[in-house]
mmCIF file of C-alpha atoms and ligand atoms in Angstrom:
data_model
loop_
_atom_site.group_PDB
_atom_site.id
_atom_site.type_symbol
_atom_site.label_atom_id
_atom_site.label_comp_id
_atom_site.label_asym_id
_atom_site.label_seq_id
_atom_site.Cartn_x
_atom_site.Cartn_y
_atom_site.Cartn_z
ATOM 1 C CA UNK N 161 -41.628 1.336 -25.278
ATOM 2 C CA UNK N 162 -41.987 -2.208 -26.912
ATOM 3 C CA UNK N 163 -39.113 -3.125 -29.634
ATOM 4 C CA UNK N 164 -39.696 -4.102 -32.487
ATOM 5 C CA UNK N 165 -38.384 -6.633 -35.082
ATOM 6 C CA UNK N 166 -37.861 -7.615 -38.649
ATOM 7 C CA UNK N 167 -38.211 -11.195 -39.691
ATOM 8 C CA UNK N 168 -38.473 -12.476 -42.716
ATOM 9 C CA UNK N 169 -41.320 -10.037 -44.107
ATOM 10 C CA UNK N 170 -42.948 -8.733 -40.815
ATOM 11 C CA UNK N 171 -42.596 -6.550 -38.302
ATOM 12 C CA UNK N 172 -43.246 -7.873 -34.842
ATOM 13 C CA UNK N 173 -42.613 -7.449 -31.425
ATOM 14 C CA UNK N 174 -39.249 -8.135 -30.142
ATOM 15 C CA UNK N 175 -40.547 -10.865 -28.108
ATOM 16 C CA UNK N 176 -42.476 -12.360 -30.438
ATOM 17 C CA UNK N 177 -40.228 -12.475 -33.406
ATOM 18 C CA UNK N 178 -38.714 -15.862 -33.777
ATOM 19 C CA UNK N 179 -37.148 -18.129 -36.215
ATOM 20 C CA UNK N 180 -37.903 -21.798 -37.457
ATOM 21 C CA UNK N 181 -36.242 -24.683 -35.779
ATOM 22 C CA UNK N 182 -34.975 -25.467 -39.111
ATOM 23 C CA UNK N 183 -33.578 -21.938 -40.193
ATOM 24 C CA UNK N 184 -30.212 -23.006 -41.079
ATOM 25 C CA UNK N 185 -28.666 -19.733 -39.173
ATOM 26 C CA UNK N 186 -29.377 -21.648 -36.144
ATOM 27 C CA UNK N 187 -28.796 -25.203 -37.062
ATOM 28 C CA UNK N 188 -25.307 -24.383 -39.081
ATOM 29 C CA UNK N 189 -24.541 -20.480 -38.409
ATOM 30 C CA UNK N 190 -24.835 -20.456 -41.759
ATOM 31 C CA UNK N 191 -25.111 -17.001 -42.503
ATOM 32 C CA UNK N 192 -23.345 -13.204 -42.455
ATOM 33 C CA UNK N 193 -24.387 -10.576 -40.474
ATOM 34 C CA UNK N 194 -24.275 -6.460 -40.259
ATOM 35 C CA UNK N 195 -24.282 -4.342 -37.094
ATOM 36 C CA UNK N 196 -24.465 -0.816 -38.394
ATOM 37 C CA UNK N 197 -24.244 2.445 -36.336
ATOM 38 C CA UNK N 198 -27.307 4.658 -35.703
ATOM 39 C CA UNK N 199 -26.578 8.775 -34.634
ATOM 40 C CA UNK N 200 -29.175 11.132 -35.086
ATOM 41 C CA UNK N 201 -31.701 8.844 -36.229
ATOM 42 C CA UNK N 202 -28.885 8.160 -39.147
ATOM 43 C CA UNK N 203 -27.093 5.410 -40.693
ATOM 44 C CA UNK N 204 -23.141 5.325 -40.347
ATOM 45 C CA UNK N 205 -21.373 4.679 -43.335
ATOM 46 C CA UNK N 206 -24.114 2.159 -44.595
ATOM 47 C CA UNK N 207 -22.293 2.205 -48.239
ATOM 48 C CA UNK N 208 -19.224 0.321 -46.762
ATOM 49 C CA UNK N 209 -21.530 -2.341 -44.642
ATOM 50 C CA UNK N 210 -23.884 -3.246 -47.033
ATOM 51 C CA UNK N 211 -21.084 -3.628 -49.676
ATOM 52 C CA UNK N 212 -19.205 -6.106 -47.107
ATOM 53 C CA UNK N 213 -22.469 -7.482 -46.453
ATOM 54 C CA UNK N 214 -23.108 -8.432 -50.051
ATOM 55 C CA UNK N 215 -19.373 -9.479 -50.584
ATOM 56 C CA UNK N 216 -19.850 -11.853 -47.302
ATOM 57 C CA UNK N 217 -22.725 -13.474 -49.042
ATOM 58 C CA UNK N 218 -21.174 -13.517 -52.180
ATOM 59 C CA UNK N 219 -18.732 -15.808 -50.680
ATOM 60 C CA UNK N 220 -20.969 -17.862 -49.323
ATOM 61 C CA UNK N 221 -23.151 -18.104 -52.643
ATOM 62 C CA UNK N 222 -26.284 -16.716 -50.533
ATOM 63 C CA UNK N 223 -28.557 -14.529 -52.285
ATOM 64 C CA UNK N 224 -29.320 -11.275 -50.793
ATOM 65 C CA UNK N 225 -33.218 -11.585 -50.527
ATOM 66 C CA UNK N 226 -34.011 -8.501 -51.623
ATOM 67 C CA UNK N 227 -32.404 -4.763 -53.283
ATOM 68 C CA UNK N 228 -29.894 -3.389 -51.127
ATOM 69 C CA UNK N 229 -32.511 0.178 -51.788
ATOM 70 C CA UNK N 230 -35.420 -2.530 -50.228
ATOM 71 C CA UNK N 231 -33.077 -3.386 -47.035
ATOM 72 C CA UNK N 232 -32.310 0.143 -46.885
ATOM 73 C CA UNK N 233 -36.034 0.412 -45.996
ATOM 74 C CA UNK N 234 -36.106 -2.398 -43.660
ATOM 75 C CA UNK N 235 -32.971 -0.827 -41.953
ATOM 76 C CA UNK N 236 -34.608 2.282 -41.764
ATOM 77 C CA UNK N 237 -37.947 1.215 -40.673
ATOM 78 C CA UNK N 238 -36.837 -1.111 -37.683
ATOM 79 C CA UNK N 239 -34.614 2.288 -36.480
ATOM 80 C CA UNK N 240 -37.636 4.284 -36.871
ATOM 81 C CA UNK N 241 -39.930 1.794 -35.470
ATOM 82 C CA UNK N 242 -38.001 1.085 -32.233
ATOM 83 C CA UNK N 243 -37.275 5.096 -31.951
ATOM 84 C CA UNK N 244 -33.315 4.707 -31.845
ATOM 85 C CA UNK N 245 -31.660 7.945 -32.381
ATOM 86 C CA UNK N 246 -28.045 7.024 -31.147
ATOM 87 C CA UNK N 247 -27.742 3.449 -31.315
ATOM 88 C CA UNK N 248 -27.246 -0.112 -33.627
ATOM 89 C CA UNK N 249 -28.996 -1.816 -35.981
ATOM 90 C CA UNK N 250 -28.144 -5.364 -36.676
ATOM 91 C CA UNK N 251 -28.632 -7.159 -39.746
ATOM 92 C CA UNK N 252 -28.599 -11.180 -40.283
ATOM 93 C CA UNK N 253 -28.921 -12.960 -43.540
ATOM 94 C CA UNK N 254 -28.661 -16.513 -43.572
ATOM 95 C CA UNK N 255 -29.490 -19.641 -46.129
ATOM 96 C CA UNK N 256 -32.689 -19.720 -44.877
ATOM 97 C CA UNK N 257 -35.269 -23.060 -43.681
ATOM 98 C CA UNK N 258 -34.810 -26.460 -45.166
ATOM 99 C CA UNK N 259 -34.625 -30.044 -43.684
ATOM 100 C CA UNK N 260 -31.578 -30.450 -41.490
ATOM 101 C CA UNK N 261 -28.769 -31.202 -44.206
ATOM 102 C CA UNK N 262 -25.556 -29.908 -44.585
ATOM 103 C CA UNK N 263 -25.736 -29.868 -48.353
ATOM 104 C CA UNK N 264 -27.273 -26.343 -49.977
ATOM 105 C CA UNK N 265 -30.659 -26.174 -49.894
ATOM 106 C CA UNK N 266 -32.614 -26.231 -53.274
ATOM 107 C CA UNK N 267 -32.342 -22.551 -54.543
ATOM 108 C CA UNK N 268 -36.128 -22.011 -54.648
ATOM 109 C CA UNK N 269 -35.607 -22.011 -50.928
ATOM 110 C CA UNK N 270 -35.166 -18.514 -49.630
ATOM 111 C CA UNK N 271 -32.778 -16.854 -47.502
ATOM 112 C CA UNK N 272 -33.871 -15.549 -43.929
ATOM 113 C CA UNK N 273 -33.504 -11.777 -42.647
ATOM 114 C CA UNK N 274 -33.903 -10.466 -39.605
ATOM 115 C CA UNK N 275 -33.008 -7.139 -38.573
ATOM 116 C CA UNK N 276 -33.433 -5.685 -34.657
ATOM 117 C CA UNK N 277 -31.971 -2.046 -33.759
ATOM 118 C CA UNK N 278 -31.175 -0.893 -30.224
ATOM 119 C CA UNK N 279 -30.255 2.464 -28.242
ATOM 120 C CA UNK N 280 -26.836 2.727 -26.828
ATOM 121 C CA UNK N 281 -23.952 3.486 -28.888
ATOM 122 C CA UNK N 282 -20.336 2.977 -27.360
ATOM 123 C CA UNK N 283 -19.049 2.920 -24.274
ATOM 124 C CA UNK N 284 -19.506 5.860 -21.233
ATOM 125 C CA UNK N 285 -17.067 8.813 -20.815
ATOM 126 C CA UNK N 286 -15.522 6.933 -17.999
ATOM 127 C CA UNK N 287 -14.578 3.766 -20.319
ATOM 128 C CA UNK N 288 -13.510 6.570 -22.884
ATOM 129 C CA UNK N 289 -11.045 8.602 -20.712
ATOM 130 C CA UNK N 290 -9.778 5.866 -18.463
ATOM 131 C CA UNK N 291 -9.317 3.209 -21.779
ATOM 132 C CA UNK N 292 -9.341 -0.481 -21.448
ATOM 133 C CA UNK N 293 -7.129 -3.886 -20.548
ATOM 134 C CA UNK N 294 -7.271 -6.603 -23.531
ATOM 135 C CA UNK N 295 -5.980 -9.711 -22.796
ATOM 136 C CA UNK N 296 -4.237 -11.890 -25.264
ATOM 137 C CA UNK N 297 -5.491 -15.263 -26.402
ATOM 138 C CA UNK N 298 -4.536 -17.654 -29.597
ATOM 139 C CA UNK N 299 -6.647 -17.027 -32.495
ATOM 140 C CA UNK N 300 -8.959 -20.471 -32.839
ATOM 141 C CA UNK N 301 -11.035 -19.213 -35.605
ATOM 142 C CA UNK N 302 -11.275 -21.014 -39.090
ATOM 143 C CA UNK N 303 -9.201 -19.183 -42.346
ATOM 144 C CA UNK N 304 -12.024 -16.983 -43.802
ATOM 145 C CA UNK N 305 -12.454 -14.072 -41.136
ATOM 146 C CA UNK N 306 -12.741 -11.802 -43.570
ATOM 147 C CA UNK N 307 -16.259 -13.108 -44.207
ATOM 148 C CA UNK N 308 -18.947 -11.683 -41.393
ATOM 149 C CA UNK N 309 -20.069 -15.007 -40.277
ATOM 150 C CA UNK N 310 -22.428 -15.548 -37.960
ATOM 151 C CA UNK N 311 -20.321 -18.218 -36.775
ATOM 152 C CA UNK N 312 -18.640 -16.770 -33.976
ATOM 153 C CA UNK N 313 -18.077 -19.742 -31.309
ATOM 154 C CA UNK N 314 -14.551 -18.724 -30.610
ATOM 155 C CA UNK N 315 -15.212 -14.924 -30.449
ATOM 156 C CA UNK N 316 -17.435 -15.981 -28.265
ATOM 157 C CA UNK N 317 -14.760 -18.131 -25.817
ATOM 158 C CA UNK N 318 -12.041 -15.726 -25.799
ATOM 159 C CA UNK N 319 -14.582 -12.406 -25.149
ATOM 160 C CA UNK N 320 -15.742 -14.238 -22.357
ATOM 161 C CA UNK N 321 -12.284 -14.909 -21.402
ATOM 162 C CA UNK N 322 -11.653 -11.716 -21.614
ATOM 163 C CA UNK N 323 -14.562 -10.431 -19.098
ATOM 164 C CA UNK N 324 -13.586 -13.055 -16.601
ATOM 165 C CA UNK N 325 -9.959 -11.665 -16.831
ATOM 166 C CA UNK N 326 -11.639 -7.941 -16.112
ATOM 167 C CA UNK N 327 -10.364 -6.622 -19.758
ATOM 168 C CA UNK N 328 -12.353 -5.161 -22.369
ATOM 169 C CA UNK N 329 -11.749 -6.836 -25.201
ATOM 170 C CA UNK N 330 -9.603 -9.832 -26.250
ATOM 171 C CA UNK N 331 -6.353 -9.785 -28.669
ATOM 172 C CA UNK N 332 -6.183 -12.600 -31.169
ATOM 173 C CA UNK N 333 -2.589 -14.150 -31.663
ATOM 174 C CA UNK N 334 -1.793 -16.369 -34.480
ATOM 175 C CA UNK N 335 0.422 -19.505 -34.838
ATOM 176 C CA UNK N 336 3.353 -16.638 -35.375
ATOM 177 C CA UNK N 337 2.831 -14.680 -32.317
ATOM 178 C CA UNK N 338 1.494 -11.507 -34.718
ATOM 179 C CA UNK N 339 -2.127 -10.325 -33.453
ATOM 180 C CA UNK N 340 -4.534 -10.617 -35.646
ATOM 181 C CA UNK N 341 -8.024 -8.434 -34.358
ATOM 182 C CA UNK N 342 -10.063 -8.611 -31.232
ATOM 183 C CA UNK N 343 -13.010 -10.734 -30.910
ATOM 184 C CA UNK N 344 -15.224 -7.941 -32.238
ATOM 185 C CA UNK N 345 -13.053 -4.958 -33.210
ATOM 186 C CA UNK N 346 -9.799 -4.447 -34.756
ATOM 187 C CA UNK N 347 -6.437 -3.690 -33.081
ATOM 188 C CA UNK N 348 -4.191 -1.026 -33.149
ATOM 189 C CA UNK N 349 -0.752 0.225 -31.836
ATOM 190 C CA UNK N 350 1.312 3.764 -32.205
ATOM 191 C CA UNK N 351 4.890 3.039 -32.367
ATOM 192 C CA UNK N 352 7.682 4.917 -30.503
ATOM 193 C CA UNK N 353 8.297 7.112 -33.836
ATOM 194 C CA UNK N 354 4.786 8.232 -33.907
ATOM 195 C CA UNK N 355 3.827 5.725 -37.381
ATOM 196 C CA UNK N 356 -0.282 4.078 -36.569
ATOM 197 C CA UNK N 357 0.271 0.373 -37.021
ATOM 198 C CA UNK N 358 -2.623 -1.656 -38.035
ATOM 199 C CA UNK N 359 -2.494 -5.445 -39.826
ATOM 200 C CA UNK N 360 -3.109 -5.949 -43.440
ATOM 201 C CA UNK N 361 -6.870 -6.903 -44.960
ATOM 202 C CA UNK N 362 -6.507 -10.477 -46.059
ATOM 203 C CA UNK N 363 -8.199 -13.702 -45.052
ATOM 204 C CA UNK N 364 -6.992 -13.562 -41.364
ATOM 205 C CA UNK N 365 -8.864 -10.384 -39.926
ATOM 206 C CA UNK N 366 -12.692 -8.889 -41.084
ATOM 207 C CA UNK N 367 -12.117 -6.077 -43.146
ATOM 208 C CA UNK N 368 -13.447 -3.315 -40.547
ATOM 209 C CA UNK N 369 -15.192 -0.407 -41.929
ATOM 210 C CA UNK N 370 -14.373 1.908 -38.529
ATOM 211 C CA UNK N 371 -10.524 0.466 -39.351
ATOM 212 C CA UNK N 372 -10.697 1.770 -43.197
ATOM 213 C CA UNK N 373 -12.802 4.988 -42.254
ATOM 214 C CA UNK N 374 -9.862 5.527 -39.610
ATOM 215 C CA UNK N 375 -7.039 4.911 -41.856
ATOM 216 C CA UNK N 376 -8.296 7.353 -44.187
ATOM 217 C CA UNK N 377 -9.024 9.922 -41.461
ATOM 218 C CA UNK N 378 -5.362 9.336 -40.282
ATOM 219 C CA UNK N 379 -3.539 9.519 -43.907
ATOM 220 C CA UNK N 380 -5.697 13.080 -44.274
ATOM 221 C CA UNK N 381 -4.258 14.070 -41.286
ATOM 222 C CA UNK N 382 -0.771 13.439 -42.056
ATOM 223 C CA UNK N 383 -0.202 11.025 -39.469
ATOM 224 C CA UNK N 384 2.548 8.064 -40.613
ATOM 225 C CA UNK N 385 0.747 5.029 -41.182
ATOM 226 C CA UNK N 386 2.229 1.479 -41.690
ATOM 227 C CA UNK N 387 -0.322 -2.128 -42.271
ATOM 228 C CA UNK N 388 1.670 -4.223 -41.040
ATOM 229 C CA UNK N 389 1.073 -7.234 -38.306
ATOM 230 C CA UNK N 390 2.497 -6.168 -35.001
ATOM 231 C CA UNK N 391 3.345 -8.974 -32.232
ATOM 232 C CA UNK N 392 2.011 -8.636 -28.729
ATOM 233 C CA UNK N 393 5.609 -7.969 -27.340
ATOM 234 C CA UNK N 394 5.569 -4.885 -29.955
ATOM 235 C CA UNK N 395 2.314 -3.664 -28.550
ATOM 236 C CA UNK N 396 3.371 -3.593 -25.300
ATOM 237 C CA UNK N 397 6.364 -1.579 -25.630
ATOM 238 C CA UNK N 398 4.309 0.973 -28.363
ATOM 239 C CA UNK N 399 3.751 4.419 -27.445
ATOM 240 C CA UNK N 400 -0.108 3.867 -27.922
ATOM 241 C CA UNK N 401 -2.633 0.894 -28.990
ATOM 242 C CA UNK N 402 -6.531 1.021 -29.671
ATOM 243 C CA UNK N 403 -9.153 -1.076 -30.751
ATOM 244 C CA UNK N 404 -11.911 0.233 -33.589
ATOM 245 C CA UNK N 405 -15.329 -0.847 -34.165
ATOM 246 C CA UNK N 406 -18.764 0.276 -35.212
ATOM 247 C CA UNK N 407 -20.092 0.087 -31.468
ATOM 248 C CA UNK N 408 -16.238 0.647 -29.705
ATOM 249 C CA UNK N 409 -15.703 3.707 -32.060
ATOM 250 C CA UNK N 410 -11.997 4.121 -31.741
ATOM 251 C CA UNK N 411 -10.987 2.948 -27.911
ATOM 252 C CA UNK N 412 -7.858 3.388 -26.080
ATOM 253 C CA UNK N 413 -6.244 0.471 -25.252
ATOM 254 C CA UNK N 414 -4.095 1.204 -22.135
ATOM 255 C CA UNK N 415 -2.988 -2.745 -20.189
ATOM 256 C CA UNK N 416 -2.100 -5.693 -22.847
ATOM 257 C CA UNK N 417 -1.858 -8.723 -20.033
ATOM 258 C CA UNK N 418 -0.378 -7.156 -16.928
ATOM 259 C CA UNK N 419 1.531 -5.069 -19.129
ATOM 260 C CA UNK N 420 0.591 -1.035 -18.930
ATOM 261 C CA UNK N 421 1.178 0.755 -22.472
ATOM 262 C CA UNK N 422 3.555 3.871 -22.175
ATOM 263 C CA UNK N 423 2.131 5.361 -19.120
ATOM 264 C CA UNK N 424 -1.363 3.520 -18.797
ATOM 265 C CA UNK N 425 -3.404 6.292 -19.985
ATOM 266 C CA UNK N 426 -5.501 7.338 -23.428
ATOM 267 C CA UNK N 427 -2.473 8.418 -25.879
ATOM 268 C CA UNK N 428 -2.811 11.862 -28.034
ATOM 269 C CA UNK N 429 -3.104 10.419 -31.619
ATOM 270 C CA UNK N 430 -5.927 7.656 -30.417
ATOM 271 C CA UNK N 431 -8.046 10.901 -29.305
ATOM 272 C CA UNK N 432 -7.374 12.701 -32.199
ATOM 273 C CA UNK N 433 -8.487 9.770 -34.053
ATOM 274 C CA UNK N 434 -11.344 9.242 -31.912
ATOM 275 C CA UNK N 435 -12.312 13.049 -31.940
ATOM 276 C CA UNK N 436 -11.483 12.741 -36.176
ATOM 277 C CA UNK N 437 -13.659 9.930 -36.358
ATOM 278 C CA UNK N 438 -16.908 11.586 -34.287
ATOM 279 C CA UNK N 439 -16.905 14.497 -36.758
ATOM 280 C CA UNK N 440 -16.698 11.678 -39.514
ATOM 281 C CA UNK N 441 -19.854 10.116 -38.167
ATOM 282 C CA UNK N 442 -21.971 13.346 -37.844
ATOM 283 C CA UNK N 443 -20.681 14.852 -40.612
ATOM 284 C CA UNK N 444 -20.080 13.109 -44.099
ATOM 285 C CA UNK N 445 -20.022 9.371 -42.587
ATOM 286 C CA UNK N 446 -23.486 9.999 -41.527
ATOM 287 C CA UNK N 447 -25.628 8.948 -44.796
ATOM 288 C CA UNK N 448 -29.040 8.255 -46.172
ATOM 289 C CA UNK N 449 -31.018 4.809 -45.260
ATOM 290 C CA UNK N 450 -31.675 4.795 -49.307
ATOM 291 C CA UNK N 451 -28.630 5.693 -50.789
ATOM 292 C CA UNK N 452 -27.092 1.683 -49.767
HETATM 293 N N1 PDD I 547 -17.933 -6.489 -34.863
HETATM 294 N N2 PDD I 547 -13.216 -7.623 -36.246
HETATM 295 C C1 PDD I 547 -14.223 -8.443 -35.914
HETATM 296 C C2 PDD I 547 -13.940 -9.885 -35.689
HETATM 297 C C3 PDD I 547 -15.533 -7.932 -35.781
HETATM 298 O O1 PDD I 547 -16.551 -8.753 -35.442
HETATM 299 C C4 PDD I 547 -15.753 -6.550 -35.979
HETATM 300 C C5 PDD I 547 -17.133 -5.946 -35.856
HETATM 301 C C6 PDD I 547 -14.664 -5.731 -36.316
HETATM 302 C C7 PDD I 547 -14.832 -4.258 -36.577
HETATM 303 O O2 PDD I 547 -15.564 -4.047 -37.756
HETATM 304 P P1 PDD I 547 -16.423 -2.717 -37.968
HETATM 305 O O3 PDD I 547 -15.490 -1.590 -37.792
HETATM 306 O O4 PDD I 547 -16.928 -2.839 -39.366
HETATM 307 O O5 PDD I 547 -17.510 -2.728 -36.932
HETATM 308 C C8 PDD I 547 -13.410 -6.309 -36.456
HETATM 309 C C9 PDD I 547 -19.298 -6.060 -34.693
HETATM 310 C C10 PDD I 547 -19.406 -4.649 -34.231
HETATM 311 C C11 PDD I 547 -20.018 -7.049 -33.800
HETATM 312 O O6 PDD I 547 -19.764 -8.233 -33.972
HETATM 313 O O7 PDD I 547 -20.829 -6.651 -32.963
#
């Protein structure tokens, strides 16, 4: 089946559907993007990404070139159009085309959107029940993470450390020796008293909408929770760590370094959280392309 793709007003075939050598998303990553989960044909808790969305182009005084109901359609119609039942559908907004400047472009210039949706949501069972190694790296990103750039040069660097070091996922450390996310997910630990540890929202992590969903799941459930920043010698001696995302879902984290956590396997309040968080996403997570 041929994929399809948004781009700034048409649909098109994946391989056709380009951008200008001018679009400032390519020349300056100046832009925000959006990956949003797909199950059943159904978006996963759109509200909370397109608000983020608009708040990331808020502060980056970008316009959002149409209604978030319009997008909604967009969204929908690339999911529909590329038949993805269980899958993503990724979202870019960016300043748009204008001779290569770094100033703003005049503002009767408008921004770009693309949009592309693809099958495949999460890892397998066998990533799921044998969890995953991060590695830790320093965090070499610039002091507005909490903005969904598409600026993503270092994420880049330390996932691909990461794969050549055979872990899943990378472990941000700042200049105090406190983790701050992963390169695309956020990070988690279980102390030895049984309290979920996650770090603050604030200018040094994105503002994960699997992380809030979670922390609401876990505070219905009665489980202890604490947002605090946790340092990588903490997280090796917890009880249990995970990662979150929209595509990572909530993942056990079982090797930090060379380091096993507790016994090296999937602990019992990341599956509950994972199993809390799959009822979430068919059940009252799962929403309506229009109601963004
Ligand atoms: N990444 N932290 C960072 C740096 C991220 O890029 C992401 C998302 C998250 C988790 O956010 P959420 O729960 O809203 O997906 C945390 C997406 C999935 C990506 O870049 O592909």
């Amino acid at each position: 089946m041929s994929r399809i793709a948004y781009v700034n007003g048409s649909y098109l075939p994946h391989a056709e559907a380009s951008v200008h050598v001018e679009d400032r998303g390519l020349q300056f990553s100046d832009g925000v993007y959006e990956v949003i989960a797909v199950l059943g044909g159904r978006p996963v808790d759109l509200t909370g990404h397109m608000t983020r969305l608009r708040r990331s182009l808020g502060e980056l005084r970008i316009a959002l070139p149409m209604s978030p109901r319009c997008l909604g359609v967009v969204l929908r119609e690339v999911t529909r159009r590329n038949k993805v039942r269980d899958g993503i559908v990724y979202v870019q907004v960016n300043r748009g085309v204008w001779r290569r400047d770094h100033p703003f472009p005049p503002e009767t210039v408008a921004p770009s959107l693309m949009v592309t949706a693809r099958h495949g949501l999460g890892p397998g069972p066998a990533v799921i029940e044998s969890g995953v190694r991060v590695v830790t790296v320093p965090d070499q990103r610039w002091a507005r993470r909490d903005i969904k750039s598409v600026s993503l040069l270092p994420n880049v660097m330390a996932k691909q450390a990461a794969r050549e070091a055979d872990a899943y996922e990378a472990w941000q450390v700042d200049d105090d020796g406190l983790v701050t996310e992963g390169t695309s997910t956020n990070a988690w630990i279980v102390t030895p008293d049984g309290t979920l540890v996650t770090r603050p929202l604030g200018a040094d992590i994105l503002a994960g909408i699997t992380r809030d969903t979670l922390l609401a799941l876990a505070r219905a459930d009665g489980i202890p929770v604490e947002e605090r920043a946790f340092t990588v010698a903490e997280a090796k001696a917890a009880r249990e760590a995970f990662l979150s995302s929209t595509t990572s879902l909530a993942l056990a984290v079982v090797a930090i370094d060379d380091a096993p956590v507790a016994n090296g396997a999937p602990g019992s309040i990341t599956t509950r959280l994972r199993t809390l968080y799959l009822d979430h996403m068919s059940g009252v997570g799962a929403g309506d392309w229009l109601a963004a």
